[in-house]
mmCIF file of C-alpha atoms in Angstrom:
data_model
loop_
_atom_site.group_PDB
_atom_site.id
_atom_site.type_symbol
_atom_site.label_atom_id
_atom_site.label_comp_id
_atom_site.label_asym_id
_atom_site.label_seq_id
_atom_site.Cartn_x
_atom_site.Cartn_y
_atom_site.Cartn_z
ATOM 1 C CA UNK A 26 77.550 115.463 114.908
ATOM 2 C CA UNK A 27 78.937 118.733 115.198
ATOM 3 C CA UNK A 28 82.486 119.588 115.900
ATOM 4 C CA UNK A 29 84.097 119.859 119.356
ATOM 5 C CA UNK A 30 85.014 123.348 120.166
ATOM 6 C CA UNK A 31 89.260 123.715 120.002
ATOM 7 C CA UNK A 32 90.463 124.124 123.405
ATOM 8 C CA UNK A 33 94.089 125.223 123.406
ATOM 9 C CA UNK A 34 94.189 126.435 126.958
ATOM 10 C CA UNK A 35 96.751 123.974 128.075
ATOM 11 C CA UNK A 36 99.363 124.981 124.954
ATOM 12 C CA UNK A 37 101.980 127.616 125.173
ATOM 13 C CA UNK A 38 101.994 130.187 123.046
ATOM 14 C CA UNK A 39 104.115 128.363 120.542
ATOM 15 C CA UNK A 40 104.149 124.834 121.544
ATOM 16 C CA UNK A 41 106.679 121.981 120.061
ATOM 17 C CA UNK A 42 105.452 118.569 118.107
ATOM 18 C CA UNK A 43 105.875 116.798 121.262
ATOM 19 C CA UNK A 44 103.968 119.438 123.430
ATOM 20 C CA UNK A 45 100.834 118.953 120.829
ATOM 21 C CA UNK A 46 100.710 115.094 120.839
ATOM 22 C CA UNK A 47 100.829 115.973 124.543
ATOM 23 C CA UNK A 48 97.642 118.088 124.352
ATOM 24 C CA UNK A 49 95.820 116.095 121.560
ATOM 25 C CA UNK A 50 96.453 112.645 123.845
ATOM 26 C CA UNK A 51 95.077 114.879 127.219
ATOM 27 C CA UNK A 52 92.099 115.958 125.077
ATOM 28 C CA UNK A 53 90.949 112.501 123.586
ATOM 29 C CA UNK A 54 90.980 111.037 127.082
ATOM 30 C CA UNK A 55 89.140 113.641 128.787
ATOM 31 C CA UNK A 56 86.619 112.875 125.604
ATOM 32 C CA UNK A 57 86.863 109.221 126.418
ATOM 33 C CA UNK A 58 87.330 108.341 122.522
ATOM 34 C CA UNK A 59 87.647 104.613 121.325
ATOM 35 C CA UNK A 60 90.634 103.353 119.505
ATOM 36 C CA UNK A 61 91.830 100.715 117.677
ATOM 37 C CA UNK A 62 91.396 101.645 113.881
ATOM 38 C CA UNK A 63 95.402 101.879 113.506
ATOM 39 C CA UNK A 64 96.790 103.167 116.821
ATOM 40 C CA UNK A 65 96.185 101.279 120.635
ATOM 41 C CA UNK A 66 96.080 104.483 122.809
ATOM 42 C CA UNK A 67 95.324 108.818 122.879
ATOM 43 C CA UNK A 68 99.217 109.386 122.405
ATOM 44 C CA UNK A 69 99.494 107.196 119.399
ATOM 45 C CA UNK A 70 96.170 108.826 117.819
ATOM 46 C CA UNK A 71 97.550 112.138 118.788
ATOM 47 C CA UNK A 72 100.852 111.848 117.092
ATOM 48 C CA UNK A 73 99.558 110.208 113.915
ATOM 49 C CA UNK A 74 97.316 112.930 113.548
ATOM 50 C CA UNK A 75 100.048 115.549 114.008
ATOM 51 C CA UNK A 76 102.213 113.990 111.939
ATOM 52 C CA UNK A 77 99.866 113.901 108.986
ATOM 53 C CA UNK A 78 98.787 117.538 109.223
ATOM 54 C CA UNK A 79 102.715 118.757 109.530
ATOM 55 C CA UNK A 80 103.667 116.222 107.543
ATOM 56 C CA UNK A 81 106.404 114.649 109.061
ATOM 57 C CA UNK A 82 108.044 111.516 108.836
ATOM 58 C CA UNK A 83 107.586 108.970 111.290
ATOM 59 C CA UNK A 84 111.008 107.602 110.424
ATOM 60 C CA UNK A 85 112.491 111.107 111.597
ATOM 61 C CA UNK A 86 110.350 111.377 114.827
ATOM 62 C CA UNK A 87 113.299 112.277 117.583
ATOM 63 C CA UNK A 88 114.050 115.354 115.763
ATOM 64 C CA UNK A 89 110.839 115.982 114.876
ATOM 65 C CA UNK A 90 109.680 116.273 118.482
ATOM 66 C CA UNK A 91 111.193 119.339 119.273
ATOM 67 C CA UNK A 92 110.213 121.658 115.830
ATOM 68 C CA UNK A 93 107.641 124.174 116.903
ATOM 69 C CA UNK A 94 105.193 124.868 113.859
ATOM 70 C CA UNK A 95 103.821 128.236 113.002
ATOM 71 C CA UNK A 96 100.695 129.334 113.924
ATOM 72 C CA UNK A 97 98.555 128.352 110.591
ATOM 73 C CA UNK A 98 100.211 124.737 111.119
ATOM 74 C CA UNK A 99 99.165 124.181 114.953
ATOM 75 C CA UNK A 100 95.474 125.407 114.016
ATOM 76 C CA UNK A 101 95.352 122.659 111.108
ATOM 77 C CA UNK A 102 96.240 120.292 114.043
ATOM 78 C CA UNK A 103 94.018 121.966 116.318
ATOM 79 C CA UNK A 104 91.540 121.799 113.816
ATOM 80 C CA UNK A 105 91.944 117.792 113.128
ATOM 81 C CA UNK A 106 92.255 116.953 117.084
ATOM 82 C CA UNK A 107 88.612 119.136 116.894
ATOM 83 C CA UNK A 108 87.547 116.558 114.769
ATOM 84 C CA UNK A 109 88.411 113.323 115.867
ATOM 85 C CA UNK A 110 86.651 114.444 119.156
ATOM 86 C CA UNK A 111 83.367 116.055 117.732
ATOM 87 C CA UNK A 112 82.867 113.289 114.859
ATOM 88 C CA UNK A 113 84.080 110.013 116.604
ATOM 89 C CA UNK A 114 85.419 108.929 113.225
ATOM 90 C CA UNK A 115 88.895 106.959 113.032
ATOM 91 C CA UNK A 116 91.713 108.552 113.006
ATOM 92 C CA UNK A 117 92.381 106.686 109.602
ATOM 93 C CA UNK A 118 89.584 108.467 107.767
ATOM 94 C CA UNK A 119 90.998 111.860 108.848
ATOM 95 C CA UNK A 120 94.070 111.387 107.358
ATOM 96 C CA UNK A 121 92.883 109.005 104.187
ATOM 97 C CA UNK A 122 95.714 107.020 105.051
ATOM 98 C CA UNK A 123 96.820 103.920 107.244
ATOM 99 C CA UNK A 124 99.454 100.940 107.346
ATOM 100 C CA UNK A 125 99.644 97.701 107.431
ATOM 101 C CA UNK A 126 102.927 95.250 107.043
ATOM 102 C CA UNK A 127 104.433 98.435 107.202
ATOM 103 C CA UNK A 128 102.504 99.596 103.774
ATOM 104 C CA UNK A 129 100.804 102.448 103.394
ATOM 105 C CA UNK A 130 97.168 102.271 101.903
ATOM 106 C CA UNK A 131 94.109 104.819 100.794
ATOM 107 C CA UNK A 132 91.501 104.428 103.209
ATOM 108 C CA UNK A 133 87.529 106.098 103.686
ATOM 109 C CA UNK A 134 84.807 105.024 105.260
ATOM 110 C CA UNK A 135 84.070 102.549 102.504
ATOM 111 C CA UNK A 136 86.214 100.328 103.958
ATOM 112 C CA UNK A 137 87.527 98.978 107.221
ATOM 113 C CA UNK A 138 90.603 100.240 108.895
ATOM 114 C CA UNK A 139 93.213 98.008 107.960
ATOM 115 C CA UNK A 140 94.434 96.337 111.443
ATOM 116 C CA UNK A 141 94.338 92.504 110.838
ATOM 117 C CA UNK A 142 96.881 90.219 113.167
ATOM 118 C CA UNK A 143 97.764 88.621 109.660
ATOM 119 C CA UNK A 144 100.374 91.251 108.929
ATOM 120 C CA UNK A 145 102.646 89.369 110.898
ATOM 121 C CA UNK A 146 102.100 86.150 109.415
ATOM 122 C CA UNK A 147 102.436 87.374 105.756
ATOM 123 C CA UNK A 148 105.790 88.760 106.916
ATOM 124 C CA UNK A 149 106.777 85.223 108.093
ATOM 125 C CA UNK A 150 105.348 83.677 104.615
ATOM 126 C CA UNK A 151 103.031 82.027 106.909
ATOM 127 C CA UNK A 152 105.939 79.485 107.659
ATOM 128 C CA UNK A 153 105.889 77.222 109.636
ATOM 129 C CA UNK A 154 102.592 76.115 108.141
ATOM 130 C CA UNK A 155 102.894 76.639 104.752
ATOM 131 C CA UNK A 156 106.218 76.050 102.710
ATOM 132 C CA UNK A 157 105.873 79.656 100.513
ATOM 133 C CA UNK A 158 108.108 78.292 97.870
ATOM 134 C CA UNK A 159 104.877 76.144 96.994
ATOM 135 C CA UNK A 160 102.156 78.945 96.905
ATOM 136 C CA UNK A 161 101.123 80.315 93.629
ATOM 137 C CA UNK A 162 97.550 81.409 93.758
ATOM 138 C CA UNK A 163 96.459 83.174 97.164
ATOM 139 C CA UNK A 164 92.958 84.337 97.510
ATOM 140 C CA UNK A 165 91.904 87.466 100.143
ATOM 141 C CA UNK A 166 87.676 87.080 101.131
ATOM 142 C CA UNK A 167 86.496 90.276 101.785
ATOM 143 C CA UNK A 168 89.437 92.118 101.013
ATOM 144 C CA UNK A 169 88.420 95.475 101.293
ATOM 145 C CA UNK A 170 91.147 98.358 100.687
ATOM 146 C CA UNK A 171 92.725 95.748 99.205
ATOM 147 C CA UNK A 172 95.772 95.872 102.120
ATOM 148 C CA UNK A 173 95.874 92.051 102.606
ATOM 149 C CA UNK A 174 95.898 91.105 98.896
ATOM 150 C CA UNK A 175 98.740 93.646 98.179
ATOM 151 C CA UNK A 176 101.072 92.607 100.902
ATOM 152 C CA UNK A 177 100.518 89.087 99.861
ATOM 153 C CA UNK A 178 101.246 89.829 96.514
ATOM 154 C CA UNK A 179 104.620 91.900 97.979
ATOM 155 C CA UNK A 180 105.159 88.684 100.108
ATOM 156 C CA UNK A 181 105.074 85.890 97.715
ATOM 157 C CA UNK A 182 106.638 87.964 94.156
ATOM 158 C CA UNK A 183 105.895 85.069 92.363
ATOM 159 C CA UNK A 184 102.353 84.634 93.114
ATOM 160 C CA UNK A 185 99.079 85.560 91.703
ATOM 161 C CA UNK A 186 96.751 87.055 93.990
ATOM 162 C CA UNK A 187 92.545 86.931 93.516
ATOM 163 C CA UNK A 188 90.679 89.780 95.940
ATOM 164 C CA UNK A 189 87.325 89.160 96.683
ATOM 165 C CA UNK A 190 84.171 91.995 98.316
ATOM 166 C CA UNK A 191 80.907 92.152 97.838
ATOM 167 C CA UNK A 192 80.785 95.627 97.743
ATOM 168 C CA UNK A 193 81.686 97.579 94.756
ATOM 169 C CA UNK A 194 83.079 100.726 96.697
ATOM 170 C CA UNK A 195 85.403 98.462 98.498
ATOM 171 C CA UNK A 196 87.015 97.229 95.493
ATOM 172 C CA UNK A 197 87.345 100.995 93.993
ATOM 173 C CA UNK A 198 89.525 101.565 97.058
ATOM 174 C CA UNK A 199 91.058 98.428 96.924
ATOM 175 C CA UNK A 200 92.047 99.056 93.141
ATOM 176 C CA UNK A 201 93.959 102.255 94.108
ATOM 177 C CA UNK A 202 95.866 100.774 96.540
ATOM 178 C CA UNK A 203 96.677 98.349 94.207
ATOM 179 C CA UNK A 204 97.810 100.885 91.692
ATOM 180 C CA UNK A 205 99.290 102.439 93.966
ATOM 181 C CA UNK A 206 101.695 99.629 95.376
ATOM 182 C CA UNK A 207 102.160 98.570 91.536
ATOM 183 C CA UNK A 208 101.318 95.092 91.619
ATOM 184 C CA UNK A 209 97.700 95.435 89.094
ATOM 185 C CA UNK A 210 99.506 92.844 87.145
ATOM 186 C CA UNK A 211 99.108 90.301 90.033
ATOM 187 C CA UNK A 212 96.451 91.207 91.860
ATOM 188 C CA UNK A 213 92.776 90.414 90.180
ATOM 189 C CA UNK A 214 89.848 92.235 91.793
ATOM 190 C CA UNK A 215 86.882 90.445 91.887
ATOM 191 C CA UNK A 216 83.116 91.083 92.821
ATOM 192 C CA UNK A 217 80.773 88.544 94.672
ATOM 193 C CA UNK A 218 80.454 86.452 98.157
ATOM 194 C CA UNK A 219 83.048 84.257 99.382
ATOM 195 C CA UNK A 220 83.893 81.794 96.276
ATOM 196 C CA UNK A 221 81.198 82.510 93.756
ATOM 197 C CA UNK A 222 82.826 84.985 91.891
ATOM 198 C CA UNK A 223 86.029 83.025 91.236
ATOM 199 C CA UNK A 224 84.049 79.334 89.784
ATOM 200 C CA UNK A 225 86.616 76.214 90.263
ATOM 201 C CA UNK A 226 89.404 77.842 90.934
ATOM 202 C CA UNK A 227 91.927 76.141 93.020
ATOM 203 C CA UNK A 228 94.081 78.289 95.994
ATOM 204 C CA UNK A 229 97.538 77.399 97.544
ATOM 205 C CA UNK A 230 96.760 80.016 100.251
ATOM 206 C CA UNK A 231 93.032 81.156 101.620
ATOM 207 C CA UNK A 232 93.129 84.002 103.374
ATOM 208 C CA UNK A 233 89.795 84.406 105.673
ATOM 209 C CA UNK A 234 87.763 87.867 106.228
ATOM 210 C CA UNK A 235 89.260 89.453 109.589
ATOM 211 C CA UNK A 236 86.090 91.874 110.408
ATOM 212 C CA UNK A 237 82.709 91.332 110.159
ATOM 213 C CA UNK A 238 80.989 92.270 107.037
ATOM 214 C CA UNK A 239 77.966 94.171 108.949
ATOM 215 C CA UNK A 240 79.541 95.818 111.228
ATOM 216 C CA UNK A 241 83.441 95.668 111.015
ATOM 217 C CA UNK A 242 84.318 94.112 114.462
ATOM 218 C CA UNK A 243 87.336 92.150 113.974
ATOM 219 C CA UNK A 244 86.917 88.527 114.157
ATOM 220 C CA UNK A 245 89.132 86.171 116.366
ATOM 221 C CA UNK A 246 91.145 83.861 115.256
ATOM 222 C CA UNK A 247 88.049 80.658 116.624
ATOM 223 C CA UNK A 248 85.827 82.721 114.724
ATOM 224 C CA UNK A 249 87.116 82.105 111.449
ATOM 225 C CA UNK A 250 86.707 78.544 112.247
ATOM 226 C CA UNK A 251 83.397 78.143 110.642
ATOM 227 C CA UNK A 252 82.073 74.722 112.311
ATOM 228 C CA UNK A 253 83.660 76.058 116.348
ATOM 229 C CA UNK A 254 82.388 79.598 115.435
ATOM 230 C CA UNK A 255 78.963 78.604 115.079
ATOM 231 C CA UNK A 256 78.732 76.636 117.965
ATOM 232 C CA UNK A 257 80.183 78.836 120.084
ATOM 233 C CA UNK A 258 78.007 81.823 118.547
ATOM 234 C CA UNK A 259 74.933 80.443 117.465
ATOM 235 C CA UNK A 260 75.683 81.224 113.834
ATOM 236 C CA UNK A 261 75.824 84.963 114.680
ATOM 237 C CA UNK A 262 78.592 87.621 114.964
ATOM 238 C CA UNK A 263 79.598 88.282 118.391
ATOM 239 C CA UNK A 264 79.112 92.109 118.104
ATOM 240 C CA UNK A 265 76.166 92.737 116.062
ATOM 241 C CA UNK A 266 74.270 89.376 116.090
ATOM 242 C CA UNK A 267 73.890 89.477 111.942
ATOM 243 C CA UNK A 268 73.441 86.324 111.160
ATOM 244 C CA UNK A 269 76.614 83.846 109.627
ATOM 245 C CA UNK A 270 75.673 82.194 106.407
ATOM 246 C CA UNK A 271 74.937 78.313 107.095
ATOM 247 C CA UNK A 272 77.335 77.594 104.012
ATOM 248 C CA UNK A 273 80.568 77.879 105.402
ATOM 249 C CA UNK A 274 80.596 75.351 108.290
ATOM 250 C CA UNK A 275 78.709 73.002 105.791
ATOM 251 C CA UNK A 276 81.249 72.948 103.134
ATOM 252 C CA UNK A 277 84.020 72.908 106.092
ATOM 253 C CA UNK A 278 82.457 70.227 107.807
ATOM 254 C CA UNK A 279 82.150 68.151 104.324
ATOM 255 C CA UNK A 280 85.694 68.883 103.498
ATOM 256 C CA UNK A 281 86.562 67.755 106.941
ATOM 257 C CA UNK A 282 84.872 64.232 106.305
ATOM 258 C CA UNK A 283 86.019 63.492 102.961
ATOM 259 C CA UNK A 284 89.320 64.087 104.423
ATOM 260 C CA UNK A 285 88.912 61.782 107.429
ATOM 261 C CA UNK A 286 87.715 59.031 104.888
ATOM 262 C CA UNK A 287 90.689 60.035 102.463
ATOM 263 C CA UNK A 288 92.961 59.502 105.514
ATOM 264 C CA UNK A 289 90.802 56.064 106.357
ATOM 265 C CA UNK A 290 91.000 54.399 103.699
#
């Protein structure tokens, strides 16, 4: 797709930080863009993508506001905004960059934006329903960049942390983000489907895939529920229909037995 033409009619002649998020936000509505890779609205996609081509820091954003940039530094954010609109690609591929649990992690389109509701629960040491004193080995399915399995591993300093993808790309961006956050001595990258590449290991913690491996809508919180998911979906994904392997409400189903008859008896 070809990119939009810059339209800077709107700008003065030598606008402020604040005066191009303004602008950028304006032009991704009139464009009717999609977010949700990172940022919730146009203003938030604006200003991340200001911020990364002035490079600025988010922590210093009050007085960053009001800095006007010269003119070769509003056409690089000119040139971005351009972009965003005439390619339709995330804001996070863009800048090669996004957060999560306030990390910052490599991203491309080899991976899925990192924006997974579990952020807040690995903050919280996923208390109250795990003790984290008593979790040693975590495993991340479908892990991606690698964002879940290195704030797990920043979570719980003690723990050793197994990162399962299927896809060999994923796990080359997933092992520079865990270079990058220093924790390679924790953190074991592994390729293969759901449990086959780690044998009989045994987990304290099982993290569950957040997106769908097809397409890379998120999945809700019922969803991960194998057995309710595929009842309620037919054994497909809600957004592209690709089908759900049959094996994971099985073995959940046969766990949840043998547990009733542990319980039982």
């Amino acid at each position: 797709m070809p990119i939009a033409p810059r339209d800077a009619t709107d700008l003065p002649s030598a606008p402020t930080v604040a005066e191009l998020i303004r602008h950028g936000a304006r032009a991704f509505e009139r464009a009717g863009l999609a977010f949700g890779h990172g940022t919730g609205n146009a203003t938030d996609e604006a200003a991340a993508l200001v911020f990364h081509a002035l490079d600025l820091d988010h922590a210093e954003a009050e007085s960053a506001y009001v800095l006007r940039p010269g003119a070769a530094q509003v056409e690089r954010v000119l040139a971005l905004f351009a972009e965003r609109i005439g390619r339709r690609v995330p804001a996070a591929y863009l800048m090669g960059r996004m957060w999560f649990a306030g990390l910052e992690f490599e991203v491309d389109d080899r991976v899925i934006v990192p924006r997974s509701p579990f952020a807040e629960l690995i903050h919280a040491g996923f208390e109250p329903w795990i003790d984290p004193a008593g979790v040693g080995r975590i495993l991340d399915i479908g892990t991606g960049s690698g964002c879940i399995a290195v704030a797990c591993a920043l979570a719980f300093p003690e723990a050793a942390v197994d990162a399962v993808d299927t896809s060999a790309d994923a796990l080359e961006v997933a092992r520079r983000n865990v270079a990058r956050h220093a924790v390679d001595d924790r953190v074991r990258l592994l390729q293969g489907d759901v449990f086959e590449a780690v044998g009989d290991a045994r987990y304290d913690l099982i993290v569950p895939r957040s997106a769908c491996p097809h397409c890379g809508a998120p999945i809700l919180a019922h969803q991960n529920i194998p057995v309710v998911s595929w009842l309620l979906l037919g054994g497909k994904c809600a957004n592209c229909k690709a089908r759900i392997s049959p094996r994971y409400p099985i073995v959940e189903l046969a766990t949840a037995i043998l547990s009733a008859a542990v319980v039982w008896r």
